[in-house]
Coordinates of C-alpha atoms in Angstrom, one line a residue:
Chain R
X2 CA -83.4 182.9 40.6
X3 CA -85.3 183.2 44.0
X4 CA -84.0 183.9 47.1
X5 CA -84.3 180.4 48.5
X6 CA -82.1 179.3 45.2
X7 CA -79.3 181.2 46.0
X8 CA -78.9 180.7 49.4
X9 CA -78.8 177.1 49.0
X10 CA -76.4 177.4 46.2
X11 CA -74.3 179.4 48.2
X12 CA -74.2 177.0 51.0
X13 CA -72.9 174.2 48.7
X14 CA -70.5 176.2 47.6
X15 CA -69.3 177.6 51.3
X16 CA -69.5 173.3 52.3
X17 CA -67.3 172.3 49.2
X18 CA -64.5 175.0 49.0
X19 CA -64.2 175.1 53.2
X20 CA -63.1 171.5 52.8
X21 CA -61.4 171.9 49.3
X22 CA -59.4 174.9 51.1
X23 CA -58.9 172.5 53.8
X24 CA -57.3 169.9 51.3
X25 CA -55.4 172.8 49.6
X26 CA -53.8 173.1 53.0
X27 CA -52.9 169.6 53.1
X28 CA -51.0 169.5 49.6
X29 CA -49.5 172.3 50.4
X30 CA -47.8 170.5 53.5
X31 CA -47.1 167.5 51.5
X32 CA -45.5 169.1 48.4
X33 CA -43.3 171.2 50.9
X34 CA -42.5 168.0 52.8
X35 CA -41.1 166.6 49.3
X36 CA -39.7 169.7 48.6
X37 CA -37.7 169.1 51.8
X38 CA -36.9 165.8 51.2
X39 CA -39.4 165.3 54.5
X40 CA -42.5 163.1 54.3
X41 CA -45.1 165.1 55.4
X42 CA -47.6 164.5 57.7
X43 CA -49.5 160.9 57.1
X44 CA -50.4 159.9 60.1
X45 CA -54.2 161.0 60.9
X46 CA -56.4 158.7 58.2
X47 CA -55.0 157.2 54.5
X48 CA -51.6 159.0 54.2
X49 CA -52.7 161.8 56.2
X50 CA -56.1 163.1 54.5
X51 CA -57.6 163.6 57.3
X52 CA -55.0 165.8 58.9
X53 CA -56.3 168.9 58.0
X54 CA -59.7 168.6 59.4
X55 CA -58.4 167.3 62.6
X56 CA -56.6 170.8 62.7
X57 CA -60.0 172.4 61.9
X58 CA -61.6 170.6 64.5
X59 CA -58.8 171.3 67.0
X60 CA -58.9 175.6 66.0
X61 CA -62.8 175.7 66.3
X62 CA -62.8 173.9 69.9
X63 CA -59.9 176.4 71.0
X64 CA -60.5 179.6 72.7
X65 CA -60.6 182.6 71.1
X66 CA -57.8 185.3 73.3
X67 CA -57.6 188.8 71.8
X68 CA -56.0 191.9 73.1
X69 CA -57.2 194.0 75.7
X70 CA -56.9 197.1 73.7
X71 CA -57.9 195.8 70.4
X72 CA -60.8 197.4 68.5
X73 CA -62.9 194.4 69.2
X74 CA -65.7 195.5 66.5
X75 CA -63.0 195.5 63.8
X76 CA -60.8 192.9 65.2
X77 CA -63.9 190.6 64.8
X78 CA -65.2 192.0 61.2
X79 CA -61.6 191.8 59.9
X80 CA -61.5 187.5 59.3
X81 CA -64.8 187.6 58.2
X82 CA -63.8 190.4 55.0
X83 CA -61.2 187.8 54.1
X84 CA -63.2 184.9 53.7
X85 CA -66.6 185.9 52.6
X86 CA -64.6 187.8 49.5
X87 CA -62.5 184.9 48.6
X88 CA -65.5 182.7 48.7
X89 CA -67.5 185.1 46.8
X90 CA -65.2 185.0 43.9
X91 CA -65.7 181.5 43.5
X92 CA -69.2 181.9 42.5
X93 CA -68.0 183.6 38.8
X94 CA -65.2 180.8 38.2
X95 CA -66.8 178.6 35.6
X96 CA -66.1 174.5 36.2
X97 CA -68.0 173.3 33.5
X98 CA -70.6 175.1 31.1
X99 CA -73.1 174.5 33.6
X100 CA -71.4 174.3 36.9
X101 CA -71.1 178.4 37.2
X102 CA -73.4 180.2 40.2
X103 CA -73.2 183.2 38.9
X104 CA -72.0 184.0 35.0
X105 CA -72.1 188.0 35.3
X106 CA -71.4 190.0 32.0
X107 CA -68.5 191.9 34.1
X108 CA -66.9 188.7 35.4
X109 CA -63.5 189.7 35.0
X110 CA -63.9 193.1 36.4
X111 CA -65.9 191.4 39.1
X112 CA -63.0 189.1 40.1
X113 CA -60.6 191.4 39.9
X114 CA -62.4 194.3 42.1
X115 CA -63.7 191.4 45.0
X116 CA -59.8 190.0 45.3
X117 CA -58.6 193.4 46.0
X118 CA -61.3 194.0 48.2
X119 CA -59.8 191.2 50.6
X120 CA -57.0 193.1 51.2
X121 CA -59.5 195.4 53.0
X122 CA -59.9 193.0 56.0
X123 CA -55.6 192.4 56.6
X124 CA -55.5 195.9 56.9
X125 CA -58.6 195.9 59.5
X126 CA -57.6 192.8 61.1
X127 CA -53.4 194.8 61.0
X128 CA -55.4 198.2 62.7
X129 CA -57.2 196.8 65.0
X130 CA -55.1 194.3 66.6
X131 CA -53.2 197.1 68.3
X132 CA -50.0 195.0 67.7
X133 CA -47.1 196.8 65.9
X134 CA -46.0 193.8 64.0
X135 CA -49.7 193.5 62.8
X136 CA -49.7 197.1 61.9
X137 CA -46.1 196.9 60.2
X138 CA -48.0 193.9 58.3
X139 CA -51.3 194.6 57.1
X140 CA -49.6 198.4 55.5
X141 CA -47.1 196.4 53.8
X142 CA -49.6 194.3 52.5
X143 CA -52.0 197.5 51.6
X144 CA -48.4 198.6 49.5
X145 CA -48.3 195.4 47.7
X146 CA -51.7 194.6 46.8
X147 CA -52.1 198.2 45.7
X148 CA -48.8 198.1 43.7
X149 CA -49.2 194.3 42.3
X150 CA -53.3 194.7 41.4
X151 CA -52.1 196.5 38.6
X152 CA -49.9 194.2 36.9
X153 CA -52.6 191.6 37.8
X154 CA -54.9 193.8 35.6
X155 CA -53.1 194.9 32.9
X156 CA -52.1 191.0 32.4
X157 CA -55.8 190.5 32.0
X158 CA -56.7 193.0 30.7
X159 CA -53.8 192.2 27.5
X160 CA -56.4 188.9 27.1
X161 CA -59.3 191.0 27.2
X162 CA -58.0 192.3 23.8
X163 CA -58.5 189.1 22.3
X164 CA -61.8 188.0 24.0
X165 CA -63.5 190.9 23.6
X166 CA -65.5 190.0 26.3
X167 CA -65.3 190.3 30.1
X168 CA -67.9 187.5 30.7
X169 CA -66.3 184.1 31.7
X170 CA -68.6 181.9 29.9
X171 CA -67.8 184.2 26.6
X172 CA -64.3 183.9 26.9
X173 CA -64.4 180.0 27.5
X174 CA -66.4 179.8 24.5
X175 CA -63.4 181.6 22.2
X176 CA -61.2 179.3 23.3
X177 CA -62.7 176.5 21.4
X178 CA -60.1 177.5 18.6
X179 CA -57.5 176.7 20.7
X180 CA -56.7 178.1 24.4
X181 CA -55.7 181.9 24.5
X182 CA -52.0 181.1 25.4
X183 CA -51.7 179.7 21.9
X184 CA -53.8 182.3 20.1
X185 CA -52.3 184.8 21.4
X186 CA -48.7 183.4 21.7
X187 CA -45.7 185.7 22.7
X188 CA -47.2 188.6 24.3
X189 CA -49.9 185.6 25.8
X190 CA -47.0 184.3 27.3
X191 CA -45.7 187.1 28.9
X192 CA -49.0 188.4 30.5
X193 CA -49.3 184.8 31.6
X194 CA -45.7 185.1 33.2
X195 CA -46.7 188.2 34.5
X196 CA -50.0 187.8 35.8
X197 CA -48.4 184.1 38.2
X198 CA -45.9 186.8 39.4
X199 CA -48.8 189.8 40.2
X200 CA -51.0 186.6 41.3
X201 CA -48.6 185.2 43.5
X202 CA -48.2 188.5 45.2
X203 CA -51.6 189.2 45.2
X204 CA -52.0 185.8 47.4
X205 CA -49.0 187.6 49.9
X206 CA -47.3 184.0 49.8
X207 CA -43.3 183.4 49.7
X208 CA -41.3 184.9 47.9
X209 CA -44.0 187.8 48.5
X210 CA -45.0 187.1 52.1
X211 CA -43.8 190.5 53.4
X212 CA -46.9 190.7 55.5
X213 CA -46.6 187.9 57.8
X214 CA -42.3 187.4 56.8
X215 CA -42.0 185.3 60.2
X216 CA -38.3 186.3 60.8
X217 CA -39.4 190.0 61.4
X218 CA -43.0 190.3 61.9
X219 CA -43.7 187.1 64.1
X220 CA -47.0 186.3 62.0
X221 CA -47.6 189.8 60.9
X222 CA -50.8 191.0 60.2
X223 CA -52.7 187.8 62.5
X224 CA -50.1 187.8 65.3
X225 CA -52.9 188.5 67.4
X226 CA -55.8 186.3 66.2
X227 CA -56.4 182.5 67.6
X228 CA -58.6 179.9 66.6
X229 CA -61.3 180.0 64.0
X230 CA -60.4 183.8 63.6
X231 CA -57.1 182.4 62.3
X232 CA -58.6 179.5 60.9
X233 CA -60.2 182.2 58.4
X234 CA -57.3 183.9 57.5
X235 CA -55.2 181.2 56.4
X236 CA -57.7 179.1 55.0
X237 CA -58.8 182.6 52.6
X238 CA -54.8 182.4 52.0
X239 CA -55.3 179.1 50.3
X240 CA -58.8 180.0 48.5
X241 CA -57.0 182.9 47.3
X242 CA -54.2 180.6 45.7
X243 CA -56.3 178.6 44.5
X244 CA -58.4 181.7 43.0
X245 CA -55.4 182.8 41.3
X246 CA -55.2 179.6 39.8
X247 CA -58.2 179.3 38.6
X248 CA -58.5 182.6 36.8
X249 CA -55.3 181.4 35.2
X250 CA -57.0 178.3 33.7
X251 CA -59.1 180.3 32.8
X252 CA -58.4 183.1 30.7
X253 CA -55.0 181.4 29.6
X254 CA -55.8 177.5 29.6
X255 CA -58.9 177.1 28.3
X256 CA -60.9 176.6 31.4
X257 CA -62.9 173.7 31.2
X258 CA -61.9 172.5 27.8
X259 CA -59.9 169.3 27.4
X260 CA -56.9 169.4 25.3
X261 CA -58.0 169.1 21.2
X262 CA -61.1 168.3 22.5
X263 CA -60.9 164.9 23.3
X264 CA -63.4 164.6 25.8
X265 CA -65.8 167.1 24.1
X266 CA -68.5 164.4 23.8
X267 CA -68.4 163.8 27.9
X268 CA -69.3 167.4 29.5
X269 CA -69.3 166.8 32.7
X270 CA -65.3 165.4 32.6
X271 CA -64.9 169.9 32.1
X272 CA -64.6 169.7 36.0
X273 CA -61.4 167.4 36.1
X274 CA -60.1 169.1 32.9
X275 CA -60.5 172.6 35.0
X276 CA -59.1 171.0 38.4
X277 CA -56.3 169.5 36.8
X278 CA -55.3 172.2 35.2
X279 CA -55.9 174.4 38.2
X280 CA -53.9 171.9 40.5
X281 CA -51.2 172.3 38.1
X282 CA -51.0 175.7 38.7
X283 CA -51.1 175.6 42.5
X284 CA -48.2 173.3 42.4
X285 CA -46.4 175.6 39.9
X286 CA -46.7 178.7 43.2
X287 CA -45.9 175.9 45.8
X288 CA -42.9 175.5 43.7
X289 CA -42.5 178.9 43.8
X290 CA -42.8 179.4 47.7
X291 CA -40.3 176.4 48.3
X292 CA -37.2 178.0 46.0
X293 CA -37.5 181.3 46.2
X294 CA -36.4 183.6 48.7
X295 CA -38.4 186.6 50.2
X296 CA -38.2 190.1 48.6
X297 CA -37.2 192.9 50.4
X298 CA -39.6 195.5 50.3
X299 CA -37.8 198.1 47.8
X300 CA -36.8 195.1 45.7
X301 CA -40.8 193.8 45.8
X302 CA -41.3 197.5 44.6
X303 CA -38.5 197.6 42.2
X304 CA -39.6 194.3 40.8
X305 CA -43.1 195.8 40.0
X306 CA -42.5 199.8 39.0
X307 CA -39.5 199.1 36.7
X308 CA -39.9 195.8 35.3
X309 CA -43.8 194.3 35.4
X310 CA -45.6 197.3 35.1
X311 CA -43.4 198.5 32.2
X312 CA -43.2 195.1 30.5
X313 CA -47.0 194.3 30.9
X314 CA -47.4 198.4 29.1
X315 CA -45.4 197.6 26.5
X316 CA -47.0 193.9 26.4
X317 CA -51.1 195.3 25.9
X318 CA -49.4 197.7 22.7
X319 CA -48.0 194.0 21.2
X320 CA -51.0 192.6 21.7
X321 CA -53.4 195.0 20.1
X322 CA -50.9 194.9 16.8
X323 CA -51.5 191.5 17.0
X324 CA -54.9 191.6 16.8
X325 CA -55.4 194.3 14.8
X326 CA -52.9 192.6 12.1
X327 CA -55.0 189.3 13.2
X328 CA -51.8 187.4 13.6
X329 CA -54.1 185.2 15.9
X330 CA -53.0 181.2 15.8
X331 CA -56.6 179.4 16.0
X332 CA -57.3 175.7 14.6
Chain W
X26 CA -29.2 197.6 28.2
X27 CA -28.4 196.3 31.4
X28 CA -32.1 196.6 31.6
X29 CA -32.8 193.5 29.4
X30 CA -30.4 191.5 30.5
X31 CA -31.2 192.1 34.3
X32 CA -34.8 190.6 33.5
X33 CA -33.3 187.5 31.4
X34 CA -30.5 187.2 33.9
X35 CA -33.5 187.1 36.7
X36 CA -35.3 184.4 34.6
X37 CA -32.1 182.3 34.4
X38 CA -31.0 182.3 37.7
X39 CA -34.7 181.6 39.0
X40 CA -35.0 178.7 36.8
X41 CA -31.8 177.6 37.9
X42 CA -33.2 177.6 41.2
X43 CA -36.4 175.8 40.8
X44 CA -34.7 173.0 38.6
X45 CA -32.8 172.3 41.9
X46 CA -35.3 171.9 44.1
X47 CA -37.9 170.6 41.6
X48 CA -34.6 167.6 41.5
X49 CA -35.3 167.2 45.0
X50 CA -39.1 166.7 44.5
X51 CA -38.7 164.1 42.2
X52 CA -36.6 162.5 44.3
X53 CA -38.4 162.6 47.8
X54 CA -39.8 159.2 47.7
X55 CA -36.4 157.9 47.8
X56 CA -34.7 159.9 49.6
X57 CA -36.9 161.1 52.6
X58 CA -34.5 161.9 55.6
X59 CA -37.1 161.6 57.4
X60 CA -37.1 158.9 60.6
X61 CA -40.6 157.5 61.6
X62 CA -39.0 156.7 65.0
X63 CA -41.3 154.5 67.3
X64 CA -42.3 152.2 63.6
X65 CA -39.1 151.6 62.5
X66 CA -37.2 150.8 65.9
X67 CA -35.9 147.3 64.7
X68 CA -34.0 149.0 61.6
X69 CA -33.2 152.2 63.2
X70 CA -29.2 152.6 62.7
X71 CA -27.7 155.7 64.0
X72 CA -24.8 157.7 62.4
X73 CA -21.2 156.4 63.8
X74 CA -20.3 159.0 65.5
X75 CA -23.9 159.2 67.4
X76 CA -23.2 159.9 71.6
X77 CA -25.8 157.6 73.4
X78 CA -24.3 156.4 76.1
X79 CA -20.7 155.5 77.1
X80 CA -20.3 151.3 76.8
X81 CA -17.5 149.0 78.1
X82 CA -17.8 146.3 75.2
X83 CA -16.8 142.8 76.3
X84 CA -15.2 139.7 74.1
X85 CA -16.9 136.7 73.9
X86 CA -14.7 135.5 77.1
X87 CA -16.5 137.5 79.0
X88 CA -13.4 139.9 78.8
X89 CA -12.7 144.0 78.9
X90 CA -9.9 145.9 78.0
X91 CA -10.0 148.2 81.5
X92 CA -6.9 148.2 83.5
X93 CA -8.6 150.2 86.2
X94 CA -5.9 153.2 85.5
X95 CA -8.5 155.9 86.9
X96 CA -7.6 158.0 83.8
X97 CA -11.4 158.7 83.1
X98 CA -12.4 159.4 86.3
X99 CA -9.8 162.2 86.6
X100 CA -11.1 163.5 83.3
X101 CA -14.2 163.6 83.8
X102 CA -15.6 167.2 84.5
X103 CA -18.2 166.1 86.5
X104 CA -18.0 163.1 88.5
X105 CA -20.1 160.4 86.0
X106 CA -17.4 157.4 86.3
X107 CA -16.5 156.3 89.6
X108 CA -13.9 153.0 89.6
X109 CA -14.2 150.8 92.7
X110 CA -10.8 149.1 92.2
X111 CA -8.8 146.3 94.0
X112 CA -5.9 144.4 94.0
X113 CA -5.6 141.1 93.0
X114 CA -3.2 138.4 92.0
X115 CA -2.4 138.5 88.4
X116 CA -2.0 134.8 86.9
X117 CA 0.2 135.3 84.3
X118 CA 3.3 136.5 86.2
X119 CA 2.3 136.0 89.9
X120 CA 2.6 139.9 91.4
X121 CA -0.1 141.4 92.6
X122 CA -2.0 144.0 90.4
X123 CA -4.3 146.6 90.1
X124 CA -7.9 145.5 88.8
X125 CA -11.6 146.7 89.2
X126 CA -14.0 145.5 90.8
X127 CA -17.0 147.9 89.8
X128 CA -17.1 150.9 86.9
X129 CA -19.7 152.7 87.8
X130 CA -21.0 154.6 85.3
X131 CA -23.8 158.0 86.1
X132 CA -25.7 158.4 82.6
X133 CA -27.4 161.2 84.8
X134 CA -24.5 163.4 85.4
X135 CA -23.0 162.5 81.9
X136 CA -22.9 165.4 79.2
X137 CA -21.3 163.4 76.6
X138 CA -18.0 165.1 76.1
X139 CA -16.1 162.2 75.7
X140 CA -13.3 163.1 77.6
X141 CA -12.9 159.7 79.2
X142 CA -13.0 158.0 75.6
X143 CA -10.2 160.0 74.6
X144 CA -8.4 159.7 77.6
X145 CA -8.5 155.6 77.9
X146 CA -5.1 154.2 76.9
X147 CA -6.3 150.9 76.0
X148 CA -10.0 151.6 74.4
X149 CA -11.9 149.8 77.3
X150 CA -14.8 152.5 76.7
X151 CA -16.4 153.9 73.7
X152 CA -19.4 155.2 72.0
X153 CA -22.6 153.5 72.5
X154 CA -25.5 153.8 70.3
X155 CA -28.6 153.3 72.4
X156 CA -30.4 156.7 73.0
X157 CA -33.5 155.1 74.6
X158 CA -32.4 155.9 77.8
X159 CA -35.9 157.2 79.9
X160 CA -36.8 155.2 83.0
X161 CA -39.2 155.4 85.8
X162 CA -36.6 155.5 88.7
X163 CA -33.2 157.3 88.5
X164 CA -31.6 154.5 89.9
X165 CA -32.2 152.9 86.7
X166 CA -29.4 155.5 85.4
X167 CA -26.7 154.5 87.5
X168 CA -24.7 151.3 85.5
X169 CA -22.2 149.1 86.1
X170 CA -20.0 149.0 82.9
X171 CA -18.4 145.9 83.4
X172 CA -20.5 142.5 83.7
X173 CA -20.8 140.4 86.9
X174 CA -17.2 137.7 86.4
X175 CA -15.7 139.1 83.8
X176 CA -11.9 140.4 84.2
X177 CA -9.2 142.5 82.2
X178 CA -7.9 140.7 79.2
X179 CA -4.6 139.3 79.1
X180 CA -1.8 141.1 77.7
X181 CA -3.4 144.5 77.8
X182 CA -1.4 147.0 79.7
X183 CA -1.7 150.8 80.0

């Protein structure tokens, strides 16, 4: 691939998933308007598509304030960590067969290592700002990324047993038998169940938004950024949710796959199989964020030492009985 | 084994949960409280016991029930109703009588505590459900409550 090949590729995917974020953003407000028995806004273009571009447009035409005795080199790098690795573990995600930038032999490992990486730039952004309710913030957010990326691994890794492979395109193509939530049924279920909990608190959203829980941090760790700075940060919130989702379709729903195959003779239909499914998902951690309440911190902690961590343990042994007994349901 | 049942108990009680608001989801379309205000002006209705504005309501004889008793301009904490009262002949049994002339009403000064309401002995005021009340001039916000001819119904007495 030459240099020229990737940079372009790289720009069509920055154009679509800046907007797709911005539409993420958009169903987010709506479904949380329903949730609310509210309407939502619907005002700005055909029942309000166009409202979260407006709000783009509005953030990159504001001024950008800062504090005076910010880090400024950190306080600027910090929005820029967030976004570049959420977008950069789009490229591995696998729409259709063909419609993957970049099918690495790792790509599991690879998705797992850039999400974490993310959390790199709250804690910068948290630092930097010289704001104790950023501070307070991004180290509560370094405690539950830390603490949750391993249930989000060990989940994984349970359907790595069955795959055998790390590489996304391989695992799509074992799942032609049937998706892996049905092969491997019970303990699939439960690493499924697990990984939306570690996922969710992975994307720091409700009930796991410790880091910017409003009633005691203000915004937590972006109090102090304005603008397209913020822009970033909660447009990565959203790529991240949708990330989340996405690595959920695909290691546990079949990715692009249509259910028994019925549009098998049609490939390109793999990319609304694989953004249904993945909207599915992102309505099920809407949900989520619109019933639950938020976690303390020792019960965010409790919830992942004593229950996940154990559970998902106990989970990988289950699942390497079951495929070393082959007990495997495949069509 | 509290263990166990602490995770199933968990589950439960968070399904429970989202069944409940996944109830309300459902049934959004419908039941939106939602007001798009300046769009649906013509079938606007507010709640009954809504504080716009306090209203003298007339009959269709061009008649109120206000003896001109003063009884809502002593309660009122700040000065909002101010009666310009006379005396005038009353028809029915030929003695002079107590009537007003002007009830002049301050929306300015109001609060809405509804003292007066509950102080009137024969309902002349109440409740009115207009809340559109911006002007350009002030003035605007000082009413007369009773309409130009109209006089006290006959029989009411405080």
């Amino acid at each position: 691939m030459s240099i020229i090949e990737m940079v372009l590729i790289a720009l069509v995917y920055l154009g679509i998933f800046s907007v797709a974020g911005l539409f993420l953003v958009l169903l987010e407000r709506r479904v949380a308007a329903w949730f609310q028995l509210r309407i939502g806004p619907n005002r700005v273009g055909f029942q309000g598509l166009l409202q979260t571009m407006a709000d783009a447009l509005k953030l990159v035409s504001k001024e950008l304030t800062g504090t005076e005795k910010a880090d400024k080199f950190l306080y600027n790098l910090a929005p820029y960590f967030v976004i570049i690795t959420a977008l950069m573990a789009l490229g591995v995600i696998p729409f259709t067969k063909d419609f993957q930038a970049f099918d690495i032999n790792i790509g599991i490992f690879f998705l797992i290592a850039i999400s974490s990486i993310g959390v790199i730039g709250i804690l910068l952004g948290g630092w930097a700002s010289n704001n104790k309710f950023a501070l307070i913030g991004a180290m509560r957010s370094g405690v539950q990324t830390i603490s949750y990326e391993l249930s989000v691994g060990l989940s994984l890794l349970t359907m790595i047993l069955l795959t055998r492979s790390l590489q996304l395109s391989e695992i799509v193509e074992v799942q032609k038998n049937g998706w892996l939530i049905v092969q491997g049924h019970i303990p699939a279920i439960i690493a499924f169940m697990v990984f939306m909990i570690a996922g969710t608190a992975e994307t720091n959203r409700a009930p796991f938004d410790m880091v910017e829980a409003e009633s005691e941090l203000g915004a937590g760790f972006h109090t102090e950024y304005s603008g397209m700075k913020f822009a970033y940060f909660f447009l990565a919130e959203f790529i991240n949710m949708f990330l989340i989702a996405a690595i959920a379709t695909t290691v546990f729903f079949g990715a692009w796959l249509s259910p028994f195959g019925i549009t098998e003779s049609i490939p390109w239909l793999g990319v609304f199989w694989f953004l249904l499914k993945t909207l599915i998902l992102v309505f099920l951690m809407m949900w989520f964020r619109w019933t639950f309440p938020r976690l303390r911190v020792d019960q965010l902690l409790t919830l992942e030492w004593k229950y996940l961590l154990p559970i998902n343990l106990v989970n990988i042994v289950i699942m390497a009985f079951v495929v070393w007994q082959n007990l495997i349901i495949q069509f | 084994m509290s263990y166990f049942s602490n995770i199933f108990y968990g589950i439960k009680t968070l399904l429970t949960g989202m069944r409940v608001t996944g109830k309300y989801f459902l049934n959004s379309r419908k039941g939106a409280i939602t007001q798009q205000y300046p769009d649906n002006r013509g079938i606007l209705k507010m709640f009954d016991r809504f504080r716009g504005e306090v209203i003298m309501p007339h009959d269709e004889n061009n008649e109120h029930a206000c003896t001109g008793c003063q009884k809502c301009e002593i309660a009122c904490p700040n000065g909002t109703i101010e009666i310009i009262w006379d005396r005038g002949l009353d028809e029915a049994t030929g003695k002079k009588k107590k009537k007003i002339d002007q009830f002049v009403y301050h929306l300015s000064l109001c609060t809405m505590c509804g003292l007066c309401i509950d102080v009137c002995p024969t309902d002349a005021i109440e409740w009115g459900q207009n809340f559109e009340n911006s002007v350009y001039d002030r003035t605007a916000l000082t009413r007369v409550l009773n309409k130009p001819d109209s006089k006290i119904r006959p029989g009411v007495e405080d």
